[in-house]
Coordinates of C-alpha atoms in Angstrom, one line a residue:
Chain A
X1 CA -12.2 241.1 120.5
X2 CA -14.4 244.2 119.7
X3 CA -16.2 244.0 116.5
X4 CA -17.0 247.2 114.9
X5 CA -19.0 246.6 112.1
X6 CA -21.2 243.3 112.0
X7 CA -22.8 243.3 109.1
X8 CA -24.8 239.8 108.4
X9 CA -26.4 238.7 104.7
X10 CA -27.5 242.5 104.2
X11 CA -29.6 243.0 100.9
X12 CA -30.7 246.0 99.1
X13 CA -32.4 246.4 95.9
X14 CA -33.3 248.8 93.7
X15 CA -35.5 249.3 90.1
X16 CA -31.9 249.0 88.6
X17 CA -29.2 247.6 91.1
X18 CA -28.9 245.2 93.8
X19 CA -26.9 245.0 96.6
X20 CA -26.5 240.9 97.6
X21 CA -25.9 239.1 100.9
X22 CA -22.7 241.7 101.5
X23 CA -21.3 240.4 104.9
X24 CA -19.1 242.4 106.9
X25 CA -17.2 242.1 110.2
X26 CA -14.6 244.5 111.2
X27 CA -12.6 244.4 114.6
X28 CA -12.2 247.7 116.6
X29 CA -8.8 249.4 115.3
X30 CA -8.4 247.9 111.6
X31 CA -9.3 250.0 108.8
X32 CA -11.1 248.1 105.8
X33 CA -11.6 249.2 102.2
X34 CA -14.0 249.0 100.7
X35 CA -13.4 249.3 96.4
X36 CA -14.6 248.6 93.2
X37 CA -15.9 250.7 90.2
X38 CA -18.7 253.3 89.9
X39 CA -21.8 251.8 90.8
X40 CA -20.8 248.9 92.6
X41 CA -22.5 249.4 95.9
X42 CA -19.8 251.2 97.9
X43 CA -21.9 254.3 98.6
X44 CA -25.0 251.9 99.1
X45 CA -23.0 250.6 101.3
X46 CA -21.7 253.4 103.4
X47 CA -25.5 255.0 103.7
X48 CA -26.7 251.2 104.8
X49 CA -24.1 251.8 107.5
X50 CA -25.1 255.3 108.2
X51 CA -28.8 254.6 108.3
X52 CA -29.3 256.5 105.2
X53 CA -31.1 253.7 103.8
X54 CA -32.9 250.6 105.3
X55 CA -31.8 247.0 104.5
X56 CA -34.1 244.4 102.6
X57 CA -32.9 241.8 104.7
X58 CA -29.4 241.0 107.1
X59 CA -28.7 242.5 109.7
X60 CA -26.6 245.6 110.7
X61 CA -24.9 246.0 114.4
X62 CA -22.5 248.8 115.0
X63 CA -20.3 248.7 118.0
X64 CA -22.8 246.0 119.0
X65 CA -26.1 247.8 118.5
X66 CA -28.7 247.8 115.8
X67 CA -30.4 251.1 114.7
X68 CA -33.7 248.8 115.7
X69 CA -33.0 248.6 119.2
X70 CA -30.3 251.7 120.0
X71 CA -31.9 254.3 117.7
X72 CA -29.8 257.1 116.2
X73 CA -27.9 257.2 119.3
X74 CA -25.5 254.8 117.9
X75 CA -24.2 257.8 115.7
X76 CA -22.7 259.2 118.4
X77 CA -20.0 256.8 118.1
X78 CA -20.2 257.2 114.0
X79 CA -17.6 260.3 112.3
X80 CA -18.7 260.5 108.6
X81 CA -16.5 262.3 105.4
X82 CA -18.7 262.1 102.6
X83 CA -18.6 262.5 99.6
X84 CA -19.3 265.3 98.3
X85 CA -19.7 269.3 100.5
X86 CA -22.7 268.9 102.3
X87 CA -22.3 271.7 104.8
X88 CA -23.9 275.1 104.7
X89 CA -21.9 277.3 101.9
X90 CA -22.5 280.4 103.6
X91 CA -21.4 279.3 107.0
X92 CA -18.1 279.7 108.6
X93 CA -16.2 276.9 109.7
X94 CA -16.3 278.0 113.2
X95 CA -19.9 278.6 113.0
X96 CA -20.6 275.1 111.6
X97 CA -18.1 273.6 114.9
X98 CA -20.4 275.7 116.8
X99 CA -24.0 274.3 115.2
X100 CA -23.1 270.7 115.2
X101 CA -21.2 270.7 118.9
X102 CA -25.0 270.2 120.7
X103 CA -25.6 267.0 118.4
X104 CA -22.7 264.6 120.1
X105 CA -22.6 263.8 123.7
X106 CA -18.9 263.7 123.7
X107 CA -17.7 266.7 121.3
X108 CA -14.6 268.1 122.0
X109 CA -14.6 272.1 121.3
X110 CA -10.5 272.0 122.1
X111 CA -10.0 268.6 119.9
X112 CA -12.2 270.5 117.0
X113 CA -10.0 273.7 117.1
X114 CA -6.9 271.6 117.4
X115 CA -7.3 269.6 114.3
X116 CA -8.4 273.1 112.2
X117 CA -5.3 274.1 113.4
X118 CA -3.1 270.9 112.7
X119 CA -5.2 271.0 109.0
X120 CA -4.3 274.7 108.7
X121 CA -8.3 275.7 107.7
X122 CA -9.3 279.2 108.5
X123 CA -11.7 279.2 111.6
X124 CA -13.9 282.5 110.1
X125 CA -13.6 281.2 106.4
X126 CA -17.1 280.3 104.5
X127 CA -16.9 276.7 103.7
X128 CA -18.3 278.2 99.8
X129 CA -14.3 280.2 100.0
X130 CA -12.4 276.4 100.7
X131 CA -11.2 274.4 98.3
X132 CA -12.3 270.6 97.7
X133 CA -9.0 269.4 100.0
X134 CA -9.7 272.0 102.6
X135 CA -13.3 270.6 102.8
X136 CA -12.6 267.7 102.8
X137 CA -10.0 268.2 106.2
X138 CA -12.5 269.7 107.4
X139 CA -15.5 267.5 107.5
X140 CA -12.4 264.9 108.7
X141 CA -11.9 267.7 111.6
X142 CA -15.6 267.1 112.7
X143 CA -15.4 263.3 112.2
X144 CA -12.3 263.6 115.0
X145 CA -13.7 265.9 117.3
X146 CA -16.4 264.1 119.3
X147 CA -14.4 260.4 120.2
X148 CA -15.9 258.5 117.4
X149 CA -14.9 254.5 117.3
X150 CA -15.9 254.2 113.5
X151 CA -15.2 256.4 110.6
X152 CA -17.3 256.4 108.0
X153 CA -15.4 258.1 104.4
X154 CA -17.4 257.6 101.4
X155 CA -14.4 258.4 98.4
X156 CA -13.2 260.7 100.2
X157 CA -9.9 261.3 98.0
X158 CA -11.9 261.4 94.7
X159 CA -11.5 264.5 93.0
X160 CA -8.2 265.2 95.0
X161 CA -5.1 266.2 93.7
X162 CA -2.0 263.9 94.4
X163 CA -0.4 266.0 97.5
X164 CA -3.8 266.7 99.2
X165 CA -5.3 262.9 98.6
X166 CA -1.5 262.1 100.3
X167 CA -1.8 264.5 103.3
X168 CA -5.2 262.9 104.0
X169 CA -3.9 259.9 104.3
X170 CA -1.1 260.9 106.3
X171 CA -3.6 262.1 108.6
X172 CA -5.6 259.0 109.0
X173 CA -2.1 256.8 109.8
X174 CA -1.7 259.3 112.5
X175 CA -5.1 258.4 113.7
X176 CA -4.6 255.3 113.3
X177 CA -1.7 254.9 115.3
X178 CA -2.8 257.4 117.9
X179 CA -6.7 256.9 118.4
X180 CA -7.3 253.2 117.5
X181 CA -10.4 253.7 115.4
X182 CA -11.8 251.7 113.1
X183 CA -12.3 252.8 109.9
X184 CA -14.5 251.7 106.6
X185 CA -13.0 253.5 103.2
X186 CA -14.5 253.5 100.6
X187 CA -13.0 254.3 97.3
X188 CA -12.3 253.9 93.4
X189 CA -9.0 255.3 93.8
X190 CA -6.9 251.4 95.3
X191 CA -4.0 253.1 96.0
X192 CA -5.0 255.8 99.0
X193 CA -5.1 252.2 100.5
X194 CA -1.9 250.9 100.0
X195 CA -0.6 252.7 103.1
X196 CA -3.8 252.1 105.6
X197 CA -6.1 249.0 104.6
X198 CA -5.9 246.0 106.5
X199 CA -9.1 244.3 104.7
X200 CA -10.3 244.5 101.2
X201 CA -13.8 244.4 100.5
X202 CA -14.0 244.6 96.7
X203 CA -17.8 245.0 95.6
X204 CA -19.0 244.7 91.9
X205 CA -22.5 245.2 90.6
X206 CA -23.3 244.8 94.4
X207 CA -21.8 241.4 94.4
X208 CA -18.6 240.8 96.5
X209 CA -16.0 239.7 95.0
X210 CA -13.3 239.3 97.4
X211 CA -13.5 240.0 100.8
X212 CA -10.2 239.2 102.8
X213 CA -6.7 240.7 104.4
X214 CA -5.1 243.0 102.2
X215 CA -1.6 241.9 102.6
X216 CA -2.4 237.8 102.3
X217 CA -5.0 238.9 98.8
X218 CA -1.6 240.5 97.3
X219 CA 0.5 237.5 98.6
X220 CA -2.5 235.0 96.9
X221 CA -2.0 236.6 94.0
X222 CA 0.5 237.3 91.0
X223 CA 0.6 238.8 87.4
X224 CA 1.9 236.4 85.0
X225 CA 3.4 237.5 82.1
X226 CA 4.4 234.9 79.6
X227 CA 5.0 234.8 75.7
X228 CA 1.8 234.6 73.4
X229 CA 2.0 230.9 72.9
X230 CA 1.6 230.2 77.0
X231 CA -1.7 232.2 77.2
X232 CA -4.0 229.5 76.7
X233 CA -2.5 227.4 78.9
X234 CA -2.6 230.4 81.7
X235 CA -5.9 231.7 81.0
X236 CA -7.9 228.6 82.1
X237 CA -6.2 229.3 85.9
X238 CA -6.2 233.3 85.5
X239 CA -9.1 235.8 86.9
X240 CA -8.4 237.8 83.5
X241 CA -5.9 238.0 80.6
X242 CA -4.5 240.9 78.0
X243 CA -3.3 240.0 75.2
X244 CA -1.0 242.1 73.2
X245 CA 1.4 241.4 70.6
X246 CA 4.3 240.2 71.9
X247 CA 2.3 238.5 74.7
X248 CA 0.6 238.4 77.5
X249 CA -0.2 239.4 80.7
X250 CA -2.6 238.0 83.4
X251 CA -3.7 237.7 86.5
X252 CA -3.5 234.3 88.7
X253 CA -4.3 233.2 92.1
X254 CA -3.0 230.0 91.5
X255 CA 0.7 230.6 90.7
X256 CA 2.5 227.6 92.2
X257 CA 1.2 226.1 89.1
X258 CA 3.4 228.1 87.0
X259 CA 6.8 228.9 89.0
X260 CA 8.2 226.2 87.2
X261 CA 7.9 227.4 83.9
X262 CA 10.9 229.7 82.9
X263 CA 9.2 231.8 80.2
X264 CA 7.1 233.0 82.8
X265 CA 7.3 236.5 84.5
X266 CA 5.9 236.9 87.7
X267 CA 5.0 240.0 89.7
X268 CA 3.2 241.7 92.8
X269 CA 0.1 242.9 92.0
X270 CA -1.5 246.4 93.3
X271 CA -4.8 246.6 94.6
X272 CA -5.6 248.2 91.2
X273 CA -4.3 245.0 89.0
X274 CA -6.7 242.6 91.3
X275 CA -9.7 245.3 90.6
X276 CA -9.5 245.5 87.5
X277 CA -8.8 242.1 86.7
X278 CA -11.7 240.4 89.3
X279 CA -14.0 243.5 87.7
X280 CA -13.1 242.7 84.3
X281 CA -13.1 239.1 84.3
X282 CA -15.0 236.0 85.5
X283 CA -13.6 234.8 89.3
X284 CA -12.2 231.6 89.6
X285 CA -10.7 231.9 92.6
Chain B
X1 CA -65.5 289.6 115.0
X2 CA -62.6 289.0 112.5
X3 CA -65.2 288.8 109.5
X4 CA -66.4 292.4 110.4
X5 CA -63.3 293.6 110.0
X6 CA -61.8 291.5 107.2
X7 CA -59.2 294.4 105.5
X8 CA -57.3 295.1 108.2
X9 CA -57.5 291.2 109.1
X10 CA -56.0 290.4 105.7
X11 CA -53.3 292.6 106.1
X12 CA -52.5 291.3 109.0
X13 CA -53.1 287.7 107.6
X14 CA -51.0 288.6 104.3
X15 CA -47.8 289.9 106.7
X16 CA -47.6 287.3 108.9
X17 CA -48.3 284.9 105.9
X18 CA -45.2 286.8 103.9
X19 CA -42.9 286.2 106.1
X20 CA -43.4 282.5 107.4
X21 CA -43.4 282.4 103.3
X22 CA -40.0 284.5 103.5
X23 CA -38.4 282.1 106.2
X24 CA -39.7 278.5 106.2
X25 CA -39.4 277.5 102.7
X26 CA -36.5 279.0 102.7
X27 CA -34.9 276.4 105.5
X28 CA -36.0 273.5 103.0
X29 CA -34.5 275.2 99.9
X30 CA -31.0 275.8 101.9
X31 CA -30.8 272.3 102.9
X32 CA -31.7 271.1 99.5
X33 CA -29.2 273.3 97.9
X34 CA -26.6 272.2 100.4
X35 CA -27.3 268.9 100.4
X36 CA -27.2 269.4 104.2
X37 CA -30.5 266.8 104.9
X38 CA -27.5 264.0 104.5
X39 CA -25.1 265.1 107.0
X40 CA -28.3 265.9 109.8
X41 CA -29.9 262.3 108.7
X42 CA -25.8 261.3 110.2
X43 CA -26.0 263.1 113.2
X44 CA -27.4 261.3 116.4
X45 CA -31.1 262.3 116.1
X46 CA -34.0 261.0 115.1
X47 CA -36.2 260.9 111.9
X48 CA -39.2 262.2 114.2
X49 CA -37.0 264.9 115.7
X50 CA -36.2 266.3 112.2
X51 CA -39.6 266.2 111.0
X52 CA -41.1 267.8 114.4
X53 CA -38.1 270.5 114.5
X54 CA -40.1 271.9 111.2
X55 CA -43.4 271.8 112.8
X56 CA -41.8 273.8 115.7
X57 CA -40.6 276.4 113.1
X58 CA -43.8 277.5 112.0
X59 CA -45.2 278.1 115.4
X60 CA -41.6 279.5 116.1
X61 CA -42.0 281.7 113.3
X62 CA -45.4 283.0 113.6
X63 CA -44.4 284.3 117.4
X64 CA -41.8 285.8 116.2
X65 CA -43.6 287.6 113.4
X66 CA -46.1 288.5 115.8
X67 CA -43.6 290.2 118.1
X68 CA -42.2 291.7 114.9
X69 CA -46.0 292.8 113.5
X70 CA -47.1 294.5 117.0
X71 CA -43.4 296.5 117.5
X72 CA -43.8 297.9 113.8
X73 CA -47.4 298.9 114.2
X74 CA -47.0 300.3 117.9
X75 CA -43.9 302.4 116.3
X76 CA -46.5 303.0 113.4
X77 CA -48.3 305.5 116.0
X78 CA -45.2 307.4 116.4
X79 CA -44.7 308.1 113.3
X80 CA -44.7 311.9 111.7
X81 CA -47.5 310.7 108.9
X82 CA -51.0 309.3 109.1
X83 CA -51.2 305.7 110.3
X84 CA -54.4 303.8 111.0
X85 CA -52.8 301.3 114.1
X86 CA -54.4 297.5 113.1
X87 CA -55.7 296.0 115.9
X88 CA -56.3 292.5 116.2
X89 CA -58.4 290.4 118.4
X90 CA -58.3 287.0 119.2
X91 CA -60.0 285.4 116.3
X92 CA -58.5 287.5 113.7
X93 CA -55.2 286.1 115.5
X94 CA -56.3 282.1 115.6
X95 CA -57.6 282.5 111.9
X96 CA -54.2 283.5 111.1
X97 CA -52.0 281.0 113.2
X98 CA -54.8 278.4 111.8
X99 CA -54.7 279.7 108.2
X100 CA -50.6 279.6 108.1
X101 CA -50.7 276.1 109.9
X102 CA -52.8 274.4 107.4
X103 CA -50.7 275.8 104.7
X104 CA -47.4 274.0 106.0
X105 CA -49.8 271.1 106.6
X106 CA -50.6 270.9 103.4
X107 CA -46.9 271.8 102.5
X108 CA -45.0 269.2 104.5
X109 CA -46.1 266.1 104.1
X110 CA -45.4 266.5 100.2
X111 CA -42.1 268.6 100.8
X112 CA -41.0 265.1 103.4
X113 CA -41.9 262.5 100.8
X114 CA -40.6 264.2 97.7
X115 CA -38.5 267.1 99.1
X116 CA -38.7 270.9 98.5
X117 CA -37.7 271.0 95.1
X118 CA -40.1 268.9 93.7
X119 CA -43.2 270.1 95.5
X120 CA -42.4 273.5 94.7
X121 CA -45.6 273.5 92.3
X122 CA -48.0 272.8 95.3
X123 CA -46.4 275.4 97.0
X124 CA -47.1 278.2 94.2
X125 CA -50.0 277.4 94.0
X126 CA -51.2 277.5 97.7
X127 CA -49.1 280.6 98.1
X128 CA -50.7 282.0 95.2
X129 CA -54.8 280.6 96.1
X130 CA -53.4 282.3 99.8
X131 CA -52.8 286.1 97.7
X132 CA -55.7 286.0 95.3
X133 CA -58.1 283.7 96.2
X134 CA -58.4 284.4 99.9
X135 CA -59.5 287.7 99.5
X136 CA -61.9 286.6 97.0
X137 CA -63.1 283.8 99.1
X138 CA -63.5 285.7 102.7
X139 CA -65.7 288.0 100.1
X140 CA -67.6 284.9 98.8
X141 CA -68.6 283.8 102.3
X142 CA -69.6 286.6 103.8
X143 CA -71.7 287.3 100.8
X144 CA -73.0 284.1 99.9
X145 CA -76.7 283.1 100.1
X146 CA -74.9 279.0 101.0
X147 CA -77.6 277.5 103.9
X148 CA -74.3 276.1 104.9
X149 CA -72.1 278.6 104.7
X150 CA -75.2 281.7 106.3
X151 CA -75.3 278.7 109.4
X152 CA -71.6 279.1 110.2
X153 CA -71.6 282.4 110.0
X154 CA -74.4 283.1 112.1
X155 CA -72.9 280.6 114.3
X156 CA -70.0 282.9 114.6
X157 CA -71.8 286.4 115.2
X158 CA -73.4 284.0 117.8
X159 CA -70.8 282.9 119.5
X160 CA -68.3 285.0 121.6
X161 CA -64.7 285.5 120.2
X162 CA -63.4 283.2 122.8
X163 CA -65.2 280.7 121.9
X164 CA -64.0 281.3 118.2
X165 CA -60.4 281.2 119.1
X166 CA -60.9 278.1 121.2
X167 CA -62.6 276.4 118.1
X168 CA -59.9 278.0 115.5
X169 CA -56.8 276.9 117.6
X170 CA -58.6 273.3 118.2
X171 CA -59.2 273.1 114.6
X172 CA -55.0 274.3 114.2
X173 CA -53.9 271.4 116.5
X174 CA -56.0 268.7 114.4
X175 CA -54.8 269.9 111.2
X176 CA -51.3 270.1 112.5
X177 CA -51.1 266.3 114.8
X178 CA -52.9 264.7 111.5
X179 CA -50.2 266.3 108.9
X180 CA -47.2 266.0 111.5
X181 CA -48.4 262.1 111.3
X182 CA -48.7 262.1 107.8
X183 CA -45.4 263.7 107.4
X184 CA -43.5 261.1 110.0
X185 CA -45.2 257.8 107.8
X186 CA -43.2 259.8 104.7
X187 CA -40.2 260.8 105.9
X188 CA -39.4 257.3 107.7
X189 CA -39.4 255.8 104.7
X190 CA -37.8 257.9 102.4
X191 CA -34.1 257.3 101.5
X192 CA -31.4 258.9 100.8

């Protein structure tokens, strides 16, 4: 079993956030996302990965090497979507293919044109002239094109529209299927990884909250919705509780407790229920 | 002797000093503005490679103004109006390489801890102390009564102009190792 990512007890603080003891370990070929709201260490995250930024403490091993030992060599094996635009406005896109080709040991010119054909991008338009989807295929084109084993996307589907944040992931399941990488995801928006994500990382206030299998967290966990008079009785085993006027609705990780109970209501929750709820509300799971 | 001819030295000094000016800033500003130091900190290379890439482009840049100065003033000859050809010697063209490299020496270490944007206001200023105050200064020394200052000087109509060029472009690779060390202790430490 490869491991991709290995990271071990890795700290990071700042004047006004801390990152705590976030572990880490991905095998080669599984993608793993990584949510949670604004601020909750996600990007930290990513640019601990990336070598952005350096750890307080832990340890970091990509593809088995540190960035103490192996240097910025281990990048080779690293394709980043970040995000925001961070290539040269005036370029082209073929111009930037060109620039950035000498940088990896193992770029592909043909794989590069191939995928800014599959994606459709103009090869002699100024990145300035694309539009947010189009860089965003774009900087996924160069992630593609020179054999990396990890992909790095830092929300890379924020600010998307519906069909373009769709097509992106349609392109990742292809890669998925076809290339085996592994990939880390990070975003606000759960439901890009409905399709792809086989672990869950969910960070809050650079605390992690749950860190497990997607499919067995949504299996662990219901929402329970009950008339008013049950909610006390619920909320001492729920991670959070709404109460409205003609009820409630929470949700539980312990719902065995309550299957018995006819007045209940129980349903699958999406990844955006269990964020919202673990985010909003103490853990007691 | 470059003090001797000090006019056409400071045009000489002010045009390749314009356009290192016009260039190398420039590089910073662009990656600022594109946010571009991000995706080059995610390629495979180094910290030390990034930070020496910029010392290269100021040696890279004043060959090529160089190449650029002496085709415009040998055209200058051919001209159909008056044109006094500048020639320069080998001091004149240390002060100059020595002059520009202290100014990114100065420049860079800042520019690495802080980035561009922020030490803009060192840079006006230095650009601006390069445009008035050098003149004003070459003027001051070569005027002044200073024991110190009438020593090197008569140490300099003294010595030969190799021996002037040999102690300006020593003096350049000091100024330049001690700020590209400087520059690496910032840089490797600075996040992102």
């Amino acid at each position: 079993m490869d491991i991709a990512v290995n990271l071990k007890d890795v700290s990071k603080r700042y004047d006004d956030f801390k990152l705590e003891n976030l572990n880490i370990c991905l095998e080669s070929g599984y993608v793993l996302g990584l949510i949670g709201p604004n601020g909750a260490g996600k990007s930290t995250t990513i640019k601990l990965l990336l070598n952005h930024i350096k750890a307080d403490s832990g340890q970091i091993e990509i593809n088995g090497k540190s960035y103490d030992k192996s240097g910025p060599s281990i990048k080779n094996d690293i394709g980043f979507v970040l995000d925001q635009d961070h290539y040269y406005s005036h370029l082209t896109i073929r111009k930037i293919g060109r620039a950035l080709s000498p940088f990896y040991t193992e770029w592909s010119q043909s794989k590069f044109e191939s995928y800014i054909e599959r994606f459709s991008l103009p090869f002699d338009k100024k990145i300035s002239q694309l539009s947010k989807g189009m860089k965003m295929k774009f900087s996924l084109a160069i992630a593609l094109s020179h054999n990396a084993k990890l992909l790095l996307m830092d929300e890379p589907t924020s600010g998307l529209d519906p069909i373009v944040r769709s097509e992106l992931i349609e392109i990742l399941s292809g890669v998925m299927l076809n290339d085996k990488k592994s990939i880390i995801f990070s975003t606000h928006i759960t439901s890009d990884l409905d399709k792809i994500a086989d672990y869950i990382l969910l960070l809050n206030g650079g605390k992690t909250l749950l860190n497990e299998d997607k499919d067995a967290l949504i299996e662990r966990h219901a929402i329970v919705k009950g008339p008013k008079e049950l909610s006390h009785e619920v909320s001492d085993h729920a991670i959070g509780i709404k109460k409205h006027k003609y009820g409630f609705e929470a949700l539980t990780c312990d719902k065995n407790r309550f299957l018995n109970d006819s007045r209940l209501i129980f349903e699958k929750p999406t990844l955006d229920d269990i964020m919202l709820y673990y985010t909003k509300g103490e853990s007691r799971c | 002797m470059f003090a001797f001819q000090r006019f056409i030295g400071l045009t000489y000094l002010m045009a390749l000093f314009f356009y290192a000016y016009a260039i190398i800033p420039e590089c910073f500003e662009q990656d600022e503005k594109n946010n571009s130091e991000k995706v080059v900190l995610s390629l495979p290379v180094s910290r030390k490679d990034i930070v020496v890439s910029r010392y290269l482009l100021v040696f890279i840049t004043i060959i090529i103004g160089n190449i650029t100065f002496f085709t415009l003033n040998f055209i200058g000859k051919y001209l159909p109006f008056s044109y006094e050809s500048i020639s320069v010697n080998s001091p004149l063209f240390a002060f100059v390489v020595f002059y520009i490299v202290l100014f990114y020496s100065i420049c860079f270490p800042v520019m690495f801890k802080v980035g561009k944007h922020k030490a803009r206001g060192l840079i006006f200023v230095l650009f601006f102390a390069t445009f008035f105050g050098l003149p004003t200064l070459i003027n001051a020394i070569t005027g002044s009564s200073n024991e110190l200052l009438s020593r090197i000087l008569s140490f300099a109509i003294r010595s030969s102009n190799m021996q002037i060029t040999v102690i300006l472009l020593l003096l350049t690779g000091l100024v330049c190792i001690t700020s590209l060390l400087v520059s690496l202790l910032f840089y490797k430490q600075r996040e992102f």
